Short mmCIF file of C-alpha atoms and ligand atoms in Angstrom, two decimals:
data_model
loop_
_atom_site.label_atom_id
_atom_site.label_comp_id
_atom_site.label_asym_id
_atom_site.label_seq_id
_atom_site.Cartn_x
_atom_site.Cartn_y
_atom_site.Cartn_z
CA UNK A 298 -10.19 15.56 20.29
CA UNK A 299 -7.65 16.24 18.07
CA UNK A 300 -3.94 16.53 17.68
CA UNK A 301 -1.54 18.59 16.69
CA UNK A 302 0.79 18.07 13.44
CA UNK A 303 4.32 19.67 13.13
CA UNK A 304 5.92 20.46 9.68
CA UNK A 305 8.88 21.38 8.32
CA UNK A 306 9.45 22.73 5.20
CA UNK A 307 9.94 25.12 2.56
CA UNK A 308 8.16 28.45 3.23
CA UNK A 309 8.62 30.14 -0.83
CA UNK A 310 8.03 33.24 -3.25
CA UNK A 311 6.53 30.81 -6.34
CA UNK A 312 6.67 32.32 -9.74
CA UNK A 313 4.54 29.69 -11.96
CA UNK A 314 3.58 29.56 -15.33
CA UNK A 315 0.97 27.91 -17.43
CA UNK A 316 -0.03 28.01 -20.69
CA UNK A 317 -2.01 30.06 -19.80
CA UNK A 318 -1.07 32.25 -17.25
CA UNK A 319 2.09 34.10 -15.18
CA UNK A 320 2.12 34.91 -11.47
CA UNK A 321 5.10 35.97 -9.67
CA UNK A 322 6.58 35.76 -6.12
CA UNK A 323 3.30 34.37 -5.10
CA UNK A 324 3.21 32.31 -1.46
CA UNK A 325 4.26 29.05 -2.00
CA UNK A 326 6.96 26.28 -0.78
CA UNK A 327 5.61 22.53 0.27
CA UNK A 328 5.04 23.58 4.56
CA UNK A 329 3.03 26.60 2.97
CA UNK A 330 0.43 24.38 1.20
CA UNK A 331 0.88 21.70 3.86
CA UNK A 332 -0.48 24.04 6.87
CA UNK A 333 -2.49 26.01 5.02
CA UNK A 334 -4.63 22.50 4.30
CA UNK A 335 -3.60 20.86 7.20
CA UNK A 336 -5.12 24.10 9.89
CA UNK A 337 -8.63 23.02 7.83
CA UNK A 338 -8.43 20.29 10.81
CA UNK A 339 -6.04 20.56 13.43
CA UNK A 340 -3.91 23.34 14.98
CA UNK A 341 -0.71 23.30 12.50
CA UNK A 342 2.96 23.85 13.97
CA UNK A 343 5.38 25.66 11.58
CA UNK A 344 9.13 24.83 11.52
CA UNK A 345 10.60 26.89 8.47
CA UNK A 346 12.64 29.88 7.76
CA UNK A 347 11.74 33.33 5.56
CA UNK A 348 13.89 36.48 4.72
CA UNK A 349 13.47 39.60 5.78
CA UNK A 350 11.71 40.41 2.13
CA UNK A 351 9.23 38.12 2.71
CA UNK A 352 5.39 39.52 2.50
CA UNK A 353 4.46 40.61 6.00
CA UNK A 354 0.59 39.71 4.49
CA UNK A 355 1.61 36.01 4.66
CA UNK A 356 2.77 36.31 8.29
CA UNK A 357 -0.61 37.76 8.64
CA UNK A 358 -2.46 34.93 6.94
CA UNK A 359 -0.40 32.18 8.61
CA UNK A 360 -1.20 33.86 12.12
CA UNK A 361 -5.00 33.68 11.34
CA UNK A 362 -5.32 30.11 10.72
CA UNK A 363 -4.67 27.89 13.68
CA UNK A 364 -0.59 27.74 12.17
CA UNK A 365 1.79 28.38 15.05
CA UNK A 366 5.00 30.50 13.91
CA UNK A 367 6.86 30.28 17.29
CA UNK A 368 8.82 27.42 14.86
CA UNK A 369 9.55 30.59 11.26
CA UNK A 370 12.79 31.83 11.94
CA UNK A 371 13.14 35.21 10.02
CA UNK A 372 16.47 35.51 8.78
CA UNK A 373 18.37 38.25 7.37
CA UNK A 374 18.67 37.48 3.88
CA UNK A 375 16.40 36.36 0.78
CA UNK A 376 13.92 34.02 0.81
CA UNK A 377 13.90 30.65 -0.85
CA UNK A 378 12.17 31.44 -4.54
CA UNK A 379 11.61 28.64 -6.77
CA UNK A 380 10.00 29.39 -10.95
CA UNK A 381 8.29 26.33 -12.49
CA UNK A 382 6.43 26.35 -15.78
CA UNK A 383 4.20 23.32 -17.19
CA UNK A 384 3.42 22.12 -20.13
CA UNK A 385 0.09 21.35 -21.77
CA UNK A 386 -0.08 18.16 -20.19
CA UNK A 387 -0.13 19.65 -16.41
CA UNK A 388 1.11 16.41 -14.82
CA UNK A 389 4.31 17.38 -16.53
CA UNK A 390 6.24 20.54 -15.46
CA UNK A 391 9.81 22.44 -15.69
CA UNK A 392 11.50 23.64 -12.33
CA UNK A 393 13.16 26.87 -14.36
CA UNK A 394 14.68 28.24 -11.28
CA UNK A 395 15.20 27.08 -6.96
CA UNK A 396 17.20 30.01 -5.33
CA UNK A 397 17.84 28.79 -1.86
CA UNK A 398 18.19 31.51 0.14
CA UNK A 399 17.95 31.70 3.78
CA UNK A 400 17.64 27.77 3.69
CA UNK A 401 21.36 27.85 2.29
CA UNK A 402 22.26 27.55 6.21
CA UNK A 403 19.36 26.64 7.76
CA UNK A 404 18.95 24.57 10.77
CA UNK A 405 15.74 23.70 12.55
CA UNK A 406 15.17 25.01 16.15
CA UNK A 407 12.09 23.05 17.84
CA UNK A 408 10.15 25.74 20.20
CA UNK A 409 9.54 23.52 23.27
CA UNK A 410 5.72 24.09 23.19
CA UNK A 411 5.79 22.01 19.59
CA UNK A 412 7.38 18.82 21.46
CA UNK A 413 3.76 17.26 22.16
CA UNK A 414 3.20 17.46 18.60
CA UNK A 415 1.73 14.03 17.92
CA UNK A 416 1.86 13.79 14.22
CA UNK A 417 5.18 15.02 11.90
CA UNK A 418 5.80 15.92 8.44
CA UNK A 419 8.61 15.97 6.58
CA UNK A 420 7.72 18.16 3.70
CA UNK A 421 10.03 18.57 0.61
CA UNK A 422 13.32 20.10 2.11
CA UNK A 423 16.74 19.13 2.14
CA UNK A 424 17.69 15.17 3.98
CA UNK A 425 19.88 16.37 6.29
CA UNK A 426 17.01 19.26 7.82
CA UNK A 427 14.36 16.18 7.81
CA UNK A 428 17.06 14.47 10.21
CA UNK A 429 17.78 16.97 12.82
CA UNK A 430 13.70 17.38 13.12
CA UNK A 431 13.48 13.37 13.36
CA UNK A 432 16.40 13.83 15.86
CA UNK A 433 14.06 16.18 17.97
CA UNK A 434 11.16 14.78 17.97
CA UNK A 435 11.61 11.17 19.05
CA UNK A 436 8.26 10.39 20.74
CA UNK A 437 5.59 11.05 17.86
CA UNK A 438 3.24 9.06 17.11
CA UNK A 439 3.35 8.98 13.19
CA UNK A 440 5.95 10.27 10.73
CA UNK A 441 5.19 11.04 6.90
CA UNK A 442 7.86 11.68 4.61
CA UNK A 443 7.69 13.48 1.41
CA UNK A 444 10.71 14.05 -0.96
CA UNK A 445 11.63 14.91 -4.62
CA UNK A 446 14.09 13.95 -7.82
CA UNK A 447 16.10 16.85 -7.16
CA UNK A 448 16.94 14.96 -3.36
CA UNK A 449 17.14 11.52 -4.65
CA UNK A 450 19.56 12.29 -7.60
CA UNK A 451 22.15 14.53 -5.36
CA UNK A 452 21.48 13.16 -1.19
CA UNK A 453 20.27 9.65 -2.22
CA UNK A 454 22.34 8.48 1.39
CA UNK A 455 21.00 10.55 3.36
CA UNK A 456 17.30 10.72 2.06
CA UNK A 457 17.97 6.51 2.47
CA UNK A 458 18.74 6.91 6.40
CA UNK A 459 15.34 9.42 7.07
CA UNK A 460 13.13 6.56 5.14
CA UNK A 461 14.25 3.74 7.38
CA UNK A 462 13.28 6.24 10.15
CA UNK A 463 9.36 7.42 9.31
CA UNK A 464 6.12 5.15 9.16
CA UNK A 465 4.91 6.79 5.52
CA UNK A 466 6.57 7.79 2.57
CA UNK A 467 5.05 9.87 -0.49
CA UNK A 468 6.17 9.39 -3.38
CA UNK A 469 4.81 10.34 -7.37
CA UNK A 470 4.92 7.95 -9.31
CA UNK A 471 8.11 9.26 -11.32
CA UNK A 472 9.91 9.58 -8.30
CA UNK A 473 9.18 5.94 -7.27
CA UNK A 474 10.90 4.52 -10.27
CA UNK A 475 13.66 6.93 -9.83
CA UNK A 476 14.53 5.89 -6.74
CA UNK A 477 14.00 2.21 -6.88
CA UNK A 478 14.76 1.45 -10.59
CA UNK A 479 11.62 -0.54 -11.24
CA UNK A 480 8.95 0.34 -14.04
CA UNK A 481 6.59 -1.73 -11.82
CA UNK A 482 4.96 0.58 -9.11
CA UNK A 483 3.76 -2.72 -7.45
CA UNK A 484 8.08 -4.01 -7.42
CA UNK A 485 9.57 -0.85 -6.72
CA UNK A 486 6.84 -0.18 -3.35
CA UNK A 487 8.17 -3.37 -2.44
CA UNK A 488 11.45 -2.34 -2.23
CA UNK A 489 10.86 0.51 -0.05
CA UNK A 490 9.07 -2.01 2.33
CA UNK A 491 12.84 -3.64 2.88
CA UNK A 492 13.48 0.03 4.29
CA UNK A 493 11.00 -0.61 7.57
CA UNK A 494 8.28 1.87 6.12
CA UNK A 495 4.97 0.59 7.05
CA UNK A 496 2.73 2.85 4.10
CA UNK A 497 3.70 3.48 1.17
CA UNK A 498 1.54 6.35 -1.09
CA UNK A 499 2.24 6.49 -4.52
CA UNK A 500 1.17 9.51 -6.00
CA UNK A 501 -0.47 9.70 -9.33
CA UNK A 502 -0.86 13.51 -10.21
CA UNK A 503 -4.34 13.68 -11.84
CA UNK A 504 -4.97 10.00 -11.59
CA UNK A 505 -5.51 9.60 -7.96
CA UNK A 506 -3.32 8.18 -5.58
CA UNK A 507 -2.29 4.24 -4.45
CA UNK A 508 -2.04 3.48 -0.64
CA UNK A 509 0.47 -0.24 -0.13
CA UNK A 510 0.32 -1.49 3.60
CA UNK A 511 4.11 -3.50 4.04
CA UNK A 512 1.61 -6.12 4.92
CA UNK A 513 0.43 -6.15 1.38
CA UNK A 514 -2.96 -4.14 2.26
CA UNK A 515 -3.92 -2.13 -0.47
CA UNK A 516 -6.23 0.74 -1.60
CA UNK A 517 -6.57 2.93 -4.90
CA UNK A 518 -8.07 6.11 -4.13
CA UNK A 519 -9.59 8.04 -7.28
CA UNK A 520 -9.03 11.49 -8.12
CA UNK A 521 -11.68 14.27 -8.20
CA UNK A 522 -12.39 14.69 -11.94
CA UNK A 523 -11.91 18.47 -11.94
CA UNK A 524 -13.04 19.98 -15.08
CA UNK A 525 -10.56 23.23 -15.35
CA UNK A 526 -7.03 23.20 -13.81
CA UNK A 527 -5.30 26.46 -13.11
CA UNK A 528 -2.19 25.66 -11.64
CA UNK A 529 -1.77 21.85 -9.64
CA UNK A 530 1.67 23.77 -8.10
CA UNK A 531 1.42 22.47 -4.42
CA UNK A 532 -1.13 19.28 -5.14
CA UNK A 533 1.08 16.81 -3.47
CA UNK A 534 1.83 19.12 -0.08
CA UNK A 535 -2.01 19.92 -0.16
CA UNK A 536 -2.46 15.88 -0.38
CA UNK A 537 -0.22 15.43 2.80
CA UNK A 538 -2.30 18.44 4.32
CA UNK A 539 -5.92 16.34 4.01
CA UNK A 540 -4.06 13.31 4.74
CA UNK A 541 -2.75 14.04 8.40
CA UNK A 542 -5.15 16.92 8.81
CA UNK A 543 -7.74 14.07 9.01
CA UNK A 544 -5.37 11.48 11.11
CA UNK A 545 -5.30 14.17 13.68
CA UNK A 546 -9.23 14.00 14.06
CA UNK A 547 -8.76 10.22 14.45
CA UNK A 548 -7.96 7.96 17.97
CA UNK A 549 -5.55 5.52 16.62
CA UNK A 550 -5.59 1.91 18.48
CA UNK A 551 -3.97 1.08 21.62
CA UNK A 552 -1.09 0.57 20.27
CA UNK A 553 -0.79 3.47 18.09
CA UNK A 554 -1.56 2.32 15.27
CA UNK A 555 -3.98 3.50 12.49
CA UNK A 556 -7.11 1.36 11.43
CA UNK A 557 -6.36 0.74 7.67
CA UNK A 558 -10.00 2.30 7.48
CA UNK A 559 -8.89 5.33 8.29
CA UNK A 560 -5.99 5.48 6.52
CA UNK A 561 -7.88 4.98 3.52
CA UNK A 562 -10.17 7.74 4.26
CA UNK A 563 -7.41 9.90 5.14
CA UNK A 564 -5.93 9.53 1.51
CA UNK A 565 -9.41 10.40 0.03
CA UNK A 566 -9.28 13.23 1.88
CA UNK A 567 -5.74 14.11 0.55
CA UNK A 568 -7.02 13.80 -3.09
CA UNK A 569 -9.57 16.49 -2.27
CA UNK A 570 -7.20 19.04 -0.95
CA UNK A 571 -5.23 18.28 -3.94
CA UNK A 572 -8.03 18.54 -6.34
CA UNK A 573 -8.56 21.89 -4.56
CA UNK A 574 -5.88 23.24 -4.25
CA UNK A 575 -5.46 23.03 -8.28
CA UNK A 576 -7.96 25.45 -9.03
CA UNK A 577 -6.27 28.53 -8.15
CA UNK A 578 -2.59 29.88 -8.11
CA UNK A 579 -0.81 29.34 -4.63
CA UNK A 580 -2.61 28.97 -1.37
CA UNK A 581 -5.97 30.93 -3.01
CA UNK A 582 -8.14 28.12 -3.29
CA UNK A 583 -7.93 26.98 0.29
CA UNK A 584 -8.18 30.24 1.93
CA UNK A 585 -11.62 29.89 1.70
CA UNK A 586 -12.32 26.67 1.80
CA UNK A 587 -14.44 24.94 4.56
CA UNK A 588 -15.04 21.37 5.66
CA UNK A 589 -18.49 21.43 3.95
CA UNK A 590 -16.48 21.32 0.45
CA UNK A 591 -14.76 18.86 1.36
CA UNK A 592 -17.44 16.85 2.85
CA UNK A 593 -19.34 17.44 -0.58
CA UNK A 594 -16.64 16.05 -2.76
CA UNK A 595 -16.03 13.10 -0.52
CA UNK A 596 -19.37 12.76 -1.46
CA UNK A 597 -19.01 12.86 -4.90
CA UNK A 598 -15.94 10.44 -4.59
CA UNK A 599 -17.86 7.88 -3.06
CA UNK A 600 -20.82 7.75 -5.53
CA UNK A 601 -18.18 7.95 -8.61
CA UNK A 602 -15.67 4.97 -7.16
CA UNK A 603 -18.42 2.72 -5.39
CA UNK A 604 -19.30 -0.68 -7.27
CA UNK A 605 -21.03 -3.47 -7.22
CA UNK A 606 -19.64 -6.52 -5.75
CA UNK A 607 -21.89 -8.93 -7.87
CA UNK A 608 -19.11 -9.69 -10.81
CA UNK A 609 -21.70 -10.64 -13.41
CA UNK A 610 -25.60 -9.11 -14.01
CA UNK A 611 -28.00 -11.41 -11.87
CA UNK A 612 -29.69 -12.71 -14.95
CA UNK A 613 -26.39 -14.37 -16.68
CA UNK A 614 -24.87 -15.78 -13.12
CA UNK A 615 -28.59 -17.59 -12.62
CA UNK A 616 -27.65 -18.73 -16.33
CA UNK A 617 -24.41 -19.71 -15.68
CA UNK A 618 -25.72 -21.58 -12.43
CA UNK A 619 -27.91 -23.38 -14.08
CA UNK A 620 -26.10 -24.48 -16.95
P1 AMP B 112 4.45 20.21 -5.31
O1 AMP B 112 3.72 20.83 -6.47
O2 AMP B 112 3.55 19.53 -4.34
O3 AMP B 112 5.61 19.40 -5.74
O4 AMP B 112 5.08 21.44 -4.47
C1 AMP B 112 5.61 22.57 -5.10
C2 AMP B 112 6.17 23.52 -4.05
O5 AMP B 112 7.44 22.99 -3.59
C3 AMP B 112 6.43 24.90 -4.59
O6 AMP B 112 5.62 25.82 -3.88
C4 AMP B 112 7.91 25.17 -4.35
O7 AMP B 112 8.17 26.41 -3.73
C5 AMP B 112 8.38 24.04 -3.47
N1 AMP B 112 9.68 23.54 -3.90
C6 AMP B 112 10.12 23.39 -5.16
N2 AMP B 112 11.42 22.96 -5.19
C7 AMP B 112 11.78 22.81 -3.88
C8 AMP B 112 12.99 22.38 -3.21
N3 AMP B 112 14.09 22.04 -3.88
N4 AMP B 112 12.98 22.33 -1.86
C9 AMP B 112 11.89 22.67 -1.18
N5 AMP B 112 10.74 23.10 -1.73
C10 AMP B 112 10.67 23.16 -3.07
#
């Protein structure tokens, strides 16, 4: 049986550009990529707000996965827009442009049929918005955070209070020094620990991504070596997408927790929806993606990251035995 997740977010228009190609006002905004990954597994619930000029196709698109809008207020007014452009090096990018929008005075309204949600993300929005959706949803079973530099240079206070509140926190790896100060990734997840987060996930763009357990558990989780990029725009929501879309397929313990097991599994499954999610502008890639490709390159990931436990070839540690 599964459960469902709720989200909140930013629903976008993305212009992005490459070096090697420019699309405009395309769907985009972290709860976008989140659900549209996320529905892959589990029925998705939607907390967000659009303008009246967004694309009535999207509403369309949303409605047809298993995303619930009851949660997307429509608003008189623009839509948030945000313009990025990356360099060569596409783990590196420029945000050109964020235009706010209708979030400008946003404030999330829970539906009451979202309130069993058993699994919550925080996706990249504003603190304060994360707060009052904490503040509503008291009873959930797990909490994932996600943030950005843009919140930890000018709400650092506030983005503090809604860490010492969730189980998980995402972070890239930039971010993670940011925030803590440390160049070590190893010092600085520490750190966060003091907070009361149980899982840190350090995000590592094209590298893969690093799963720390406060009780010093630990799991590095390869990427999938994709051979063309088009646009990674989105990666780290998709990531959050595989990663709870596959804790909602899973019966945590007793006590609520999550078998370490599966939380490592559910990261591998984040780096997939990353890796796809990559290969086309905005939410194209995963539109028609099915749980067979992602069952393939868990496959792949597997055979690629597996080795063998013997440290030395047989022939030198019978040498080394005997001498
Ligand atoms: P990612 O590539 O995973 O960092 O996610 C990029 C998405 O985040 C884009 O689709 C943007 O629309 C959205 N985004 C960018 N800046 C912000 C912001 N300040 N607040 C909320 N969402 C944002």
């Amino acid at each position: 049986m599964s459960s469902s997740i709720l989200v909140v977010g930013s629903v976008a228009l993305d212009t992005v550009e490459t070096p090697f190609a420019r699309v405009e006002e395309v769907l985009g905004g972290a709860a976008s990529y989140f659900s549209t990954a996320a529905s892959l597994y589990s029925p998705v619930n939607l907390v967000a707000v659009v303008g009246t000029d967004f694309p009535q196709e999207y509403l369309e698109f949303f409605r047809r996965r298993a995303i619930n809008l009851a949660g997307l207020q429509v608003r008189q007014g623009r839509t948030f827009r945000w313009f990025g452009r990356y360099h060569l090096d596409m783990n590196v990018r420029d945000t050109l442009d964020t235009q706010l929008g209708v979030y400008a005075d946003f404030h999330a309204v829970i539906p009451p049929e979202y309130r069993d949600s058993s699994l919550l993300f925080l996706a990249n929005i504003q603190p304060g918005l994360q707060q009052e959706v904490l503040d509503a949803m008291p009873r959930v079973r797990l909490s994932v955070l996600d943030s950005m530099d843009l919140w930890i240079n000018t709400a650092r206070p506030q983005l503090t209070e809604v860490m010492k509140r969730v189980d998980i926190m995402l972070m890239s790896e930039e971010e993670l020094r940011l925030y803590t100060g440390c160049s070590s990734v190893v010092a600085g997840t520490r750190q966060l620990f003091s907070l009361g987060l149980k899982y840190v996930i350090v995000k590592q763009g094209s590298y893969g991504a690093l799963l720390f357990g406060q009780d010093g558990s630990y799991f590095s989780a390869p990427a999938y070596p994709l051979e063309e990029v088009v646009d990674p725009t989105g990666a780290g929501d998709a990531f959050a997408g595989g990663l709870l879309g596959y804790l909602s397929t899973v019966e945590p313990e007793p006590d609520g927790h999550y078998r370490f097991e599966d939380l490592k599994r559910a990261v591998v499954h984040g780096n997939i929806l990353g890796s796809f999610v990559c290969e086309d502008f905005s939410i194209r890639r995963l539109q028609q993606l099915t749980l067979a490709d992602i069952a393939a390159r868990y496959q792949t990931l597997v055979a690629c990251s597996h080795f063998d436990p013997n440290w030395l070839p047989s022939r030198s540690s019978e040498t080394s035995t005997a001498g």
